[in-house]
XYZ file of C-alpha atoms in Angstrom:
675
model
C 28.124 -2.046 -12.274
C 27.743 1.326 -13.374
C 24.203 1.987 -15.355
C 23.565 -1.336 -16.241
C 20.770 -3.124 -14.573
C 21.767 -5.616 -11.625
C 20.538 -8.979 -12.257
C 18.575 -9.656 -9.472
C 17.240 -13.267 -9.804
C 18.786 -16.693 -10.450
C 16.359 -19.635 -12.951
C 16.906 -22.920 -12.277
C 15.473 -25.918 -14.043
C 13.968 -27.540 -11.528
C 12.167 -24.460 -10.385
C 10.419 -23.938 -13.937
C 9.252 -27.619 -13.425
C 7.691 -26.681 -10.360
C 6.199 -23.793 -11.477
C 4.526 -25.786 -14.026
C 3.033 -27.926 -11.171
C 1.488 -25.015 -9.468
C -0.172 -24.239 -12.618
C -2.185 -27.308 -13.061
C -5.410 -25.670 -12.674
C -4.441 -23.633 -15.453
C -5.561 -26.337 -18.011
C -9.136 -26.208 -17.472
C -8.965 -21.860 -17.361
C -10.966 -19.417 -19.577
C -8.293 -17.300 -21.239
C -9.247 -13.786 -21.693
C -9.383 -11.866 -25.021
C -6.079 -9.883 -25.816
C -8.819 -6.890 -25.147
C -9.978 -7.906 -21.698
C -6.266 -8.216 -20.567
C -6.052 -4.192 -20.851
C -8.316 -3.076 -18.493
C -9.067 1.079 -17.158
C -8.100 -0.014 -13.406
C -5.098 -1.682 -14.737
C -3.635 1.385 -16.513
C -4.497 3.170 -13.508
C -3.028 1.405 -11.297
C 0.200 1.129 -13.991
C 0.390 4.835 -14.269
C 0.852 5.035 -10.411
C 3.019 2.475 -9.929
C 4.975 3.909 -12.802
C 5.234 7.012 -10.958
C 6.836 5.616 -8.061
C 9.214 3.306 -9.831
C 10.599 6.413 -11.684
C 11.619 8.242 -8.839
C 13.140 5.304 -7.039
C 15.164 4.802 -10.355
C 15.838 8.587 -10.543
C 16.787 8.344 -7.032
C 19.373 5.248 -7.372
C 20.280 7.057 -11.063
C 21.294 10.364 -9.528
C 23.069 8.633 -6.131
C 24.613 5.778 -7.164
C 23.485 4.523 -10.431
C 23.014 0.849 -9.501
C 19.532 0.036 -10.598
C 17.930 -3.559 -9.120
C 15.595 -5.454 -11.086
C 12.010 -4.076 -10.177
C 10.028 -6.695 -12.204
C 9.338 -8.920 -9.272
C 8.262 -5.883 -7.192
C 6.037 -4.405 -10.215
C 3.950 -7.698 -10.057
C 3.693 -7.875 -6.567
C 2.542 -4.143 -6.007
C 0.202 -4.404 -8.879
C -1.656 -7.611 -7.362
C -1.056 -5.951 -3.662
C -3.101 -2.659 -5.286
C -6.021 -4.167 -7.503
C -6.852 -7.171 -4.777
C -7.293 -4.014 -2.258
C -9.137 -2.320 -4.561
C -11.392 -5.011 -5.629
C -11.706 -6.035 -2.067
C -12.613 -2.540 -1.067
C -15.557 -1.881 -3.680
C -16.506 -5.848 -2.764
C -17.098 -4.446 0.790
C -19.554 -1.882 -0.419
C -21.385 -4.270 -2.419
C -20.216 -3.368 -5.531
C -19.193 -5.947 -8.789
C -16.232 -6.333 -9.780
C -14.569 -7.952 -12.442
C -12.579 -10.989 -11.711
C -8.860 -10.013 -11.143
C -6.917 -12.404 -13.754
C -3.342 -13.388 -13.854
C -3.447 -11.705 -17.571
C -4.567 -8.493 -16.326
C -1.926 -8.750 -13.416
C 1.191 -9.500 -16.151
C -0.367 -6.767 -18.010
C 0.028 -4.495 -15.220
C 3.628 -5.845 -14.645
C 4.860 -5.032 -18.313
C 3.267 -1.582 -18.395
C 5.269 -0.538 -15.201
C 8.544 -1.864 -16.341
C 8.257 0.076 -20.067
C 7.509 3.405 -17.899
C 10.179 2.992 -15.203
C 12.667 1.797 -17.689
C 12.682 5.147 -19.485
C 14.027 6.875 -16.293
C 16.823 4.107 -17.080
C 17.528 4.805 -20.679
C 16.230 8.004 -20.989
C 19.320 9.291 -19.344
C 18.752 11.336 -16.425
C 21.101 10.148 -14.720
C 23.789 9.839 -17.586
C 23.799 11.168 -21.443
C 20.878 13.750 -20.679
C 22.275 15.285 -17.464
C 25.814 15.229 -18.912
C 24.696 18.729 -20.885
C 23.910 20.420 -18.429
C 25.605 23.547 -16.870
C 26.674 22.307 -13.306
C 28.403 19.282 -15.533
C 29.912 21.449 -17.448
C 31.313 23.584 -14.650
C 32.696 20.803 -12.886
C 34.864 19.622 -15.484
C 36.035 22.634 -15.711
C 35.706 26.138 -18.156
C 39.243 26.276 -19.437
C 39.359 22.275 -19.409
C 40.156 21.357 -23.528
C 37.287 19.872 -25.365
C 34.519 21.215 -22.803
C 32.861 24.124 -24.331
C 30.214 26.183 -23.369
C 28.585 25.909 -26.575
C 28.141 22.211 -25.861
C 25.685 22.734 -22.898
C 21.806 22.234 -22.891
C 20.308 22.475 -19.496
C 17.221 19.923 -18.717
C 13.536 20.739 -19.697
C 10.652 19.573 -19.605
C 9.662 20.122 -23.169
C 12.313 18.964 -25.024
C 13.237 15.933 -23.149
C 9.349 14.687 -22.868
C 9.806 15.384 -27.196
C 13.057 13.792 -27.587
C 11.641 10.446 -25.525
C 8.770 10.156 -27.687
C 11.048 9.844 -30.959
C 13.558 7.536 -29.724
C 11.895 5.756 -27.343
C 9.346 3.456 -29.630
C 11.860 1.668 -32.078
C 13.180 -0.490 -29.732
C 9.646 -2.118 -29.746
C 9.082 -2.827 -33.123
C 12.972 -3.648 -33.816
C 12.805 -7.175 -32.760
C 8.918 -8.296 -32.396
C 9.463 -10.589 -35.540
C 11.220 -12.568 -33.595
C 9.468 -13.375 -30.426
C 8.828 -16.794 -31.087
C 12.544 -17.468 -32.216
C 13.683 -16.186 -28.814
C 10.946 -17.497 -26.450
C 10.050 -20.545 -28.301
C 13.215 -22.027 -30.020
C 15.950 -20.468 -28.215
C 13.719 -20.893 -24.691
C 15.887 -18.033 -23.492
C 15.308 -18.113 -19.629
C 14.949 -14.073 -19.005
C 15.057 -14.770 -15.373
C 13.582 -11.657 -14.174
C 11.417 -12.593 -16.584
C 10.471 -16.079 -15.065
C 10.497 -15.302 -11.798
C 7.659 -12.475 -12.207
C 5.892 -14.910 -14.208
C 6.162 -17.694 -11.238
C 5.550 -14.952 -8.655
C 2.070 -13.559 -10.566
C 1.056 -17.408 -11.336
C 1.405 -18.122 -7.435
C -1.127 -15.719 -6.572
C -3.858 -16.463 -8.692
C -3.930 -20.091 -7.662
C -5.183 -21.568 -4.702
C -2.392 -23.003 -3.477
C -0.602 -19.702 -3.800
C -3.193 -17.600 -2.763
C -2.181 -17.725 0.876
C 1.548 -17.198 0.194
C 0.156 -14.188 -1.961
C -1.437 -12.790 1.048
C 1.529 -13.144 3.665
C 3.996 -11.957 0.758
C 1.710 -8.199 0.654
C 1.366 -8.272 4.052
C 5.455 -8.389 4.133
C 5.567 -5.689 1.578
C 3.248 -3.314 3.091
C 4.953 -4.006 6.583
C 8.564 -3.135 5.465
C 7.117 0.208 2.753
C 5.822 1.233 6.196
C 8.630 0.861 8.468
C 11.109 2.522 5.717
C 8.549 5.105 4.992
C 8.828 5.911 8.763
C 12.069 5.492 8.950
C 13.124 8.088 6.521
C 10.688 10.741 7.871
C 12.317 9.933 11.305
C 15.896 10.521 9.395
C 14.608 13.718 7.933
C 14.499 15.487 10.769
C 17.842 15.327 11.782
C 19.584 16.003 8.159
C 19.571 19.886 9.010
C 20.932 22.207 6.375
C 23.584 21.336 4.581
C 25.411 18.148 3.456
C 26.898 17.058 6.500
C 24.390 16.417 8.802
C 21.946 13.291 9.953
C 21.994 10.003 9.810
C 22.994 10.032 6.090
C 26.302 10.790 7.519
C 26.898 8.772 10.366
C 30.276 7.640 11.241
C 29.185 4.261 12.244
C 32.562 3.098 11.969
C 34.694 5.607 13.102
C 36.167 9.106 11.963
C 39.271 7.728 10.212
C 37.205 4.969 8.424
C 34.352 8.365 7.813
C 36.879 10.287 5.935
C 37.431 7.579 3.281
C 33.758 7.276 2.690
C 33.746 4.270 5.106
C 30.371 4.264 6.985
C 26.948 2.748 6.784
C 24.091 5.605 6.025
C 20.886 4.016 7.121
C 19.635 4.151 3.884
C 16.647 1.768 3.404
C 17.306 1.615 -0.767
C 20.509 0.540 -0.474
C 19.638 -2.022 2.165
C 16.755 -3.537 0.028
C 18.856 -3.481 -2.959
C 21.590 -5.896 -1.443
C 18.654 -8.109 -0.494
C 17.760 -8.068 -4.372
C 21.132 -8.234 -5.847
C 23.217 -11.602 -5.728
C 25.468 -12.083 -3.398
C 28.375 -11.941 -5.613
C 27.641 -8.348 -6.920
C 27.333 -6.822 -3.512
C 30.141 -8.686 -2.543
C 32.002 -7.009 -5.358
C 31.166 -3.845 -5.005
C 32.676 -3.548 -1.412
C 35.809 -5.397 -2.655
C 35.473 -1.970 -5.271
C 35.583 0.258 -2.300
C 38.233 -1.512 -0.242
C 40.156 -1.231 -3.205
C 40.040 2.516 -4.159
C 38.659 3.980 -1.019
C 41.306 1.638 1.559
C 44.442 1.516 -0.749
C 43.925 3.481 -4.239
C 43.055 6.591 -3.451
C 45.047 7.271 -0.674
C 48.430 5.946 -2.228
C 47.903 8.169 -5.175
C 47.057 10.830 -2.669
C 50.381 10.470 -1.428
C 51.876 11.451 -4.774
C 50.531 14.721 -4.663
C 52.300 17.421 -5.941
C 54.658 15.026 -8.350
C 51.904 13.040 -10.253
C 49.865 16.060 -10.133
C 49.785 19.595 -8.853
C 48.916 19.315 -5.433
C 46.719 22.494 -4.670
C 43.662 21.433 -7.049
C 40.316 21.109 -5.770
C 38.384 18.280 -4.724
C 36.901 18.008 -8.471
C 39.498 18.745 -10.519
C 40.071 16.298 -13.483
C 43.893 17.436 -13.911
C 44.279 16.045 -9.875
C 42.836 13.079 -8.217
C 39.365 13.025 -9.214
C 40.664 12.729 -12.946
C 42.013 9.204 -11.993
C 38.852 8.090 -10.001
C 36.775 8.924 -13.380
C 39.110 7.659 -15.450
C 39.530 4.211 -13.793
C 36.025 3.731 -13.369
C 35.387 4.559 -16.792
C 38.012 1.760 -17.857
C 36.725 -0.904 -15.597
C 33.104 -0.313 -16.998
C 34.480 -0.495 -20.645
C 36.574 -3.672 -20.388
C 33.612 -5.546 -18.286
C 31.287 -3.963 -21.235
C 33.594 -5.178 -23.864
C 34.385 -8.312 -22.765
C 30.343 -9.076 -22.145
C 29.354 -7.666 -25.514
C 32.130 -9.590 -27.880
C 30.865 -12.853 -25.155
C 27.343 -12.894 -26.302
C 27.762 -12.034 -30.267
C 29.871 -15.284 -30.509
C 27.302 -17.388 -28.463
C 24.516 -15.671 -30.818
C 26.337 -15.910 -34.108
C 27.377 -19.502 -32.959
C 23.875 -20.528 -31.839
C 22.235 -19.508 -35.447
C 24.819 -21.354 -37.411
C 24.469 -24.251 -35.415
C 20.329 -24.059 -35.612
C 19.374 -25.335 -32.447
C 19.980 -24.763 -28.517
C 22.770 -26.528 -27.207
C 24.527 -25.393 -23.726
C 27.294 -23.027 -23.843
C 29.881 -21.139 -21.052
C 26.752 -19.361 -20.245
C 23.934 -21.483 -19.204
C 20.709 -21.792 -21.822
C 17.482 -23.746 -20.007
C 16.184 -27.008 -21.756
C 12.785 -28.004 -20.254
C 13.618 -31.911 -19.785
C 9.923 -33.627 -20.383
C 9.623 -37.402 -20.148
C 6.550 -39.897 -20.785
C 5.371 -39.308 -17.147
C 4.925 -35.416 -17.550
C 1.795 -35.193 -19.413
C 0.263 -32.426 -17.752
C 3.314 -30.630 -18.493
C 3.388 -31.146 -22.531
C -0.263 -29.859 -22.274
C 0.603 -26.854 -20.255
C 3.791 -26.105 -22.818
C 1.345 -27.132 -25.520
C -1.432 -24.504 -24.264
C 1.905 -21.585 -23.433
C 2.489 -22.105 -27.172
C -0.942 -22.022 -28.826
C -1.819 -18.426 -26.646
C 1.597 -16.974 -27.379
C 1.124 -17.381 -31.196
C -3.151 -16.712 -31.436
C -2.657 -13.311 -30.947
C -0.014 -12.228 -34.086
C 1.487 -9.335 -34.610
C 2.030 -9.360 -38.520
C 5.756 -8.507 -39.827
C 4.725 -5.712 -41.745
C 3.271 -4.287 -38.661
C 6.673 -4.128 -36.811
C 8.673 -3.430 -40.641
C 6.710 -0.409 -41.351
C 5.988 0.657 -37.615
C 9.994 0.500 -37.423
C 10.666 2.086 -40.524
C 7.954 5.174 -39.763
C 9.283 6.074 -37.146
C 12.946 6.033 -37.533
C 11.929 8.080 -40.507
C 10.399 10.999 -38.186
C 12.921 10.463 -35.512
C 15.999 10.714 -38.118
C 13.730 14.197 -39.399
C 13.192 15.326 -35.879
C 16.621 14.838 -33.930
C 18.864 17.296 -35.959
C 16.200 19.842 -35.185
C 16.436 19.391 -31.821
C 20.657 19.028 -31.383
C 21.569 19.985 -34.797
C 24.930 19.240 -33.859
C 23.959 15.101 -34.482
C 23.062 15.247 -38.706
C 20.582 13.220 -40.001
C 22.558 10.452 -41.454
C 24.191 9.932 -38.582
C 21.036 9.402 -37.059
C 19.849 7.159 -39.774
C 23.036 5.223 -39.401
C 22.309 4.350 -35.497
C 18.670 3.079 -36.968
C 20.244 0.780 -39.579
C 22.441 -1.215 -37.300
C 20.367 -1.023 -33.772
C 18.373 -3.977 -34.662
C 21.195 -6.232 -34.579
C 22.502 -4.877 -31.117
C 19.069 -5.119 -29.968
C 18.995 -8.611 -30.760
C 22.344 -9.171 -29.030
C 21.256 -6.969 -26.045
C 18.060 -9.123 -25.627
C 19.953 -12.421 -26.721
C 22.181 -11.601 -23.744
C 19.264 -10.572 -21.116
C 17.675 -13.644 -22.025
C 20.844 -15.791 -20.782
C 21.871 -13.897 -18.143
C 19.714 -11.308 -17.241
C 22.209 -8.805 -17.417
C 21.393 -5.577 -19.672
C 24.331 -4.137 -21.822
C 22.294 -1.015 -22.544
C 24.582 1.147 -21.596
C 27.588 -0.570 -23.075
C 26.019 -0.364 -26.777
C 25.250 3.498 -25.648
C 29.168 4.328 -25.102
C 30.260 2.845 -27.854
C 27.337 4.923 -30.065
C 29.110 7.533 -27.864
C 32.369 7.225 -28.977
C 31.999 6.495 -32.257
C 29.733 9.510 -33.038
C 31.702 11.816 -30.322
C 34.960 11.298 -32.812
C 33.428 11.332 -36.208
C 31.760 15.054 -35.324
C 34.686 15.950 -33.792
C 35.541 19.483 -31.636
C 32.026 21.249 -33.482
C 29.477 19.708 -31.545
C 30.845 16.200 -31.132
C 30.308 16.275 -27.188
C 26.683 16.534 -27.698
C 26.542 14.518 -30.651
C 27.827 11.964 -28.816
C 25.987 12.239 -25.973
C 22.401 12.133 -28.064
C 23.693 9.628 -29.963
C 24.045 7.499 -26.843
C 20.633 7.887 -25.901
C 19.557 6.596 -29.501
C 21.258 3.958 -29.301
C 20.592 2.797 -25.150
C 17.001 3.890 -25.955
C 16.239 1.102 -28.437
C 18.593 -1.584 -27.313
C 16.855 -1.108 -23.478
C 13.307 -1.291 -24.812
C 13.725 -4.267 -26.938
C 15.328 -6.263 -24.103
C 12.108 -5.422 -21.519
C 9.734 -6.369 -24.248
C 11.445 -9.776 -24.901
C 11.659 -10.242 -21.222
C 8.002 -9.609 -20.794
C 6.810 -11.563 -23.855
C 9.007 -14.455 -21.548
C 6.762 -13.463 -18.820
C 3.291 -13.230 -20.962
C 4.258 -16.987 -22.349
C 4.372 -18.384 -18.858
C 1.334 -16.446 -17.608
C -1.100 -17.342 -20.586
C -1.121 -13.853 -21.323
C -1.623 -12.946 -25.034
C 1.721 -11.397 -27.147
C -0.727 -8.761 -28.481
C -1.653 -7.328 -24.821
C 2.012 -7.485 -24.012
C 2.907 -5.477 -27.337
C -0.054 -2.805 -26.639
C 0.735 -2.734 -23.119
C 4.485 -2.100 -23.759
C 3.302 0.857 -26.481
C 1.187 1.869 -23.098
C 3.809 2.346 -20.361
C 6.321 3.515 -22.773
C 4.266 6.510 -23.628
C 3.297 7.048 -20.078
C 7.032 6.767 -19.541
C 8.034 9.577 -22.021
C 5.852 11.995 -19.577
C 6.045 10.203 -16.171
C 10.031 9.796 -16.341
C 10.688 13.955 -17.277
C 8.181 15.243 -15.038
C 9.276 13.150 -11.899
C 13.063 14.136 -12.610
C 11.684 17.541 -13.109
C 10.570 16.941 -9.012
C 14.054 16.057 -8.219
C 15.455 18.715 -10.218
C 14.005 21.551 -9.017
C 13.895 20.347 -5.408
C 17.531 19.237 -4.809
C 20.563 20.123 -5.874
C 21.507 17.723 -8.834
C 25.204 17.187 -9.588
C 26.634 18.995 -6.567
C 29.959 16.662 -5.532
C 29.191 17.399 -2.031
C 25.312 16.315 -1.869
C 23.088 13.608 -1.584
C 22.444 13.845 -5.297
C 25.973 13.554 -6.938
C 24.857 12.704 -10.332
C 27.882 10.836 -10.689
C 27.356 9.396 -14.084
C 26.725 12.759 -15.936
C 30.281 13.472 -15.205
C 31.464 10.266 -16.578
C 29.745 10.394 -19.788
C 30.591 14.106 -19.907
C 34.109 13.113 -19.744
C 33.639 9.720 -22.173
C 32.382 12.058 -24.899
C 34.778 14.614 -24.694
C 37.581 11.807 -24.938
C 36.149 10.898 -27.952
C 36.891 14.226 -29.505
C 40.007 15.218 -27.593
C 41.543 12.020 -26.648
C 43.861 11.511 -23.962
C 46.512 14.263 -23.509
C 45.049 15.609 -20.924
C 45.092 12.863 -18.567
C 47.436 13.178 -14.907
C 50.617 11.791 -14.655
C 50.278 7.697 -15.070
C 46.485 7.728 -15.170
C 46.471 6.351 -18.681
C 48.881 3.767 -17.920
C 46.810 2.925 -14.860
C 43.742 2.495 -16.564
C 45.284 0.252 -18.909
C 46.002 -1.732 -16.045
C 42.641 -1.730 -15.053
C 41.011 -1.981 -18.106
C 43.201 -5.541 -18.908
C 42.475 -6.715 -15.125
C 38.428 -6.531 -16.066
C 39.143 -8.706 -19.262
C 41.012 -11.166 -17.495
C 38.835 -11.250 -14.460
C 35.636 -11.728 -16.988
C 37.553 -14.493 -18.484
C 38.766 -16.544 -15.189
C 34.997 -16.272 -14.471
C 34.183 -18.181 -17.489
C 37.163 -20.714 -17.575
C 37.079 -21.878 -14.176
C 34.726 -24.431 -12.401
C 31.438 -22.819 -11.254
C 32.415 -23.520 -7.262
C 35.578 -21.297 -8.239
C 34.013 -18.620 -10.287
C 30.883 -17.771 -8.154
C 33.492 -16.232 -5.560
C 35.457 -13.855 -8.591
C 33.817 -10.380 -8.557
C 32.338 -8.917 -11.492
C 34.365 -5.832 -12.498
C 31.270 -3.746 -13.633
C 30.149 -3.950 -9.933
C 33.851 -2.935 -8.777
C 33.943 0.562 -10.723
C 30.569 1.797 -8.955
C 32.405 2.894 -5.574
C 35.647 3.981 -7.544
C 34.094 7.539 -8.323
C 31.172 7.436 -5.702
C 32.854 6.225 -2.276
C 32.140 3.229 -0.300
C 29.089 4.145 2.008
C 26.703 2.804 -0.053
C 28.532 -0.620 -0.500
C 28.193 -1.005 3.280
C 24.542 -0.697 3.553
C 24.504 -3.057 0.179
C 26.393 -5.770 2.222
C 24.536 -5.457 5.038
C 21.469 -6.441 2.896
C 23.634 -9.437 1.633
C 24.718 -10.175 5.101
C 20.729 -10.477 6.028
C 20.175 -12.598 3.310
C 22.723 -14.990 4.135
C 22.001 -15.356 7.467
C 18.239 -15.787 6.556
C 19.024 -18.583 4.376
C 21.179 -20.264 6.289
C 18.608 -20.300 9.204
C 15.506 -20.606 6.976
C 16.022 -21.136 3.256
C 11.973 -21.584 2.294
C 11.024 -18.377 4.352
C 14.154 -16.139 2.527
C 13.084 -17.449 -1.082
C 9.251 -16.374 -0.548
C 9.995 -13.164 1.465
C 13.025 -11.737 0.598
C 11.636 -9.964 -2.677
C 8.807 -8.859 -0.658
C 10.952 -7.120 1.995
C 13.600 -5.331 -0.386
C 10.643 -4.249 -2.622
C 9.470 -2.514 0.819
C 12.493 -0.989 1.833
C 13.023 0.231 -1.619
C 9.720 1.611 -2.257
C 8.905 3.199 1.268
C 12.292 5.102 1.030
C 11.080 6.195 -2.489
C 7.670 7.303 -1.703
C 9.280 9.719 1.162
C 11.127 11.469 -1.646
C 7.850 12.819 -2.681
C 6.932 14.839 0.562
C 10.965 15.619 1.090
C 10.830 17.258 -2.551
C 7.768 19.230 -2.014
C 8.899 20.088 1.730
C 12.059 21.387 -0.231
C 10.376 22.919 -3.083
C 8.695 25.482 -0.166
C 12.264 25.759 1.330
C 10.900 23.954 4.636
C 14.141 22.856 6.247
C 14.736 19.935 8.852
C 14.482 21.050 12.690
C 17.727 19.698 13.612
C 21.274 18.887 12.264
C 22.927 16.155 14.407
C 26.582 16.262 13.475
C 29.711 14.498 14.644
C 33.513 15.472 14.768
C 36.551 15.020 16.560
C 36.519 15.264 20.816
C 37.771 18.442 21.873
C 41.158 17.539 23.651
C 41.254 19.354 27.353
């Protein structure tokens, strides 16, 4: 699904009602004031977890571009860290403040805001697309690819850029929080699932399960960390050694990137992402690397020159990139139009009703007095600490003015009036993205970014249009992404009886943390690894795709290889048709129809991670058949442990690489020697 965040959780109405039953004890609970919900220990834990999650997000961004929703993992790890700390202090005889669900929610909100910037900051997409490696990969002689449009990453300008663009999204939709959460009753599946998890941690009935989940997470984190360390010893010098290049399905399939690379991160993603996402990724790998690329390769010398390098856009590489782009744009455009039409229809009718996307209605009857009281209390607390509309409006206008004046100084190609135009239309797009995320858990932030990229690149033209388009993409992505994250966290806060003001302040603090932590953790990768190398582990695939899209916006389609445009049009239409079929067919049929966005990812990257994610989904499928309750309770903890353990190993691995300490063994596989 490209750089879109993967939908991770499906929430149904019975679960919402069950969670209300679990929370009966809340009716007499004392709710801390909003200032007391934000604690120093919570901010310290948020900074530590934000750093870890930024590293995980960077690793996924620079390898495959699929980012699973980590909201639930943030809530779980926040509980784990603070409970461990308070337990340790208690054993030493210190008096500690009780750990409340509200503090847990604030920590989760802060962490999500922080690691969200590792995604919307473009460190694996638009920002990296400006660097010299990407410029050289596309080709110095490639039309529209100018040396003047190169800007290598630098800590100073990256932190400055994030500070001037990342806060506007937080102010754009604050006045609509009641409409989105209480009036429309949008589900925000990841936010709701996180709230259910946090509520279960802080009730007597859920304390035992919470302890088991934390223990499970710690166990699999240790296993993942130990395995990643063990793998390192066999990875040698270069990129063809070790378990990451294990031809588990045979050498013939290995040449076409079909192999299991023993990655805990991708297996964990497979456990978190829905089955249809994982199966769609595998189907995309089979269609592209199993059939399409071998077929096009047979026409080398006819459709394109046979003597081109593996990364030349006038050869097979061009087909890979542009067909992936066409699938991503087709899926994004369809969902964009669909969600905008649903949003307009809902506003026009001025009432919530069932559409072709599910809007959850909470059915309350006369026997549900406790649930009625619970909802009344949720409404009361959510509306108690109001954030005045004038604060939101003046904050947005002030930040937009600062950003409009600053961005042209950092990037002269993007004129001030183009930045101002982006900020005028951004709130409407932020609303659409937040509404769509509430319905489907699917953020289309990068789709809105690509729309801005194409428009601005074509308006500016050949003299700086590439950089201007990429920066405009970043401006738009930052606003619509942070707005959706904020509304998702408002939903979590609503269900955990947390103050809206504490949610907003923690978002501001988390965003400020992210503006510093996300560039610093990226810099760790940038200095330690060969980022962008097509033969290395950190290929940064979307850097090339985003720069190509900017060039396409400026130059048009004139330089594509033979039949490439026709095939791209075919896949673009196929993405529209597949999405249409998913909507018009019955649920028992549509659940088996693949998702084009997910199919597009392996077209460019390779099939190996699709094998890993499919292994994860098979494990989850079997687990659900053998013990559905156990899978529901512990699959998220196992996945979080696998992803976090592998992410933690990135830090010592980067340090070893910086000091030029190489693995001692190269485990390599080749064809057997004939006698």
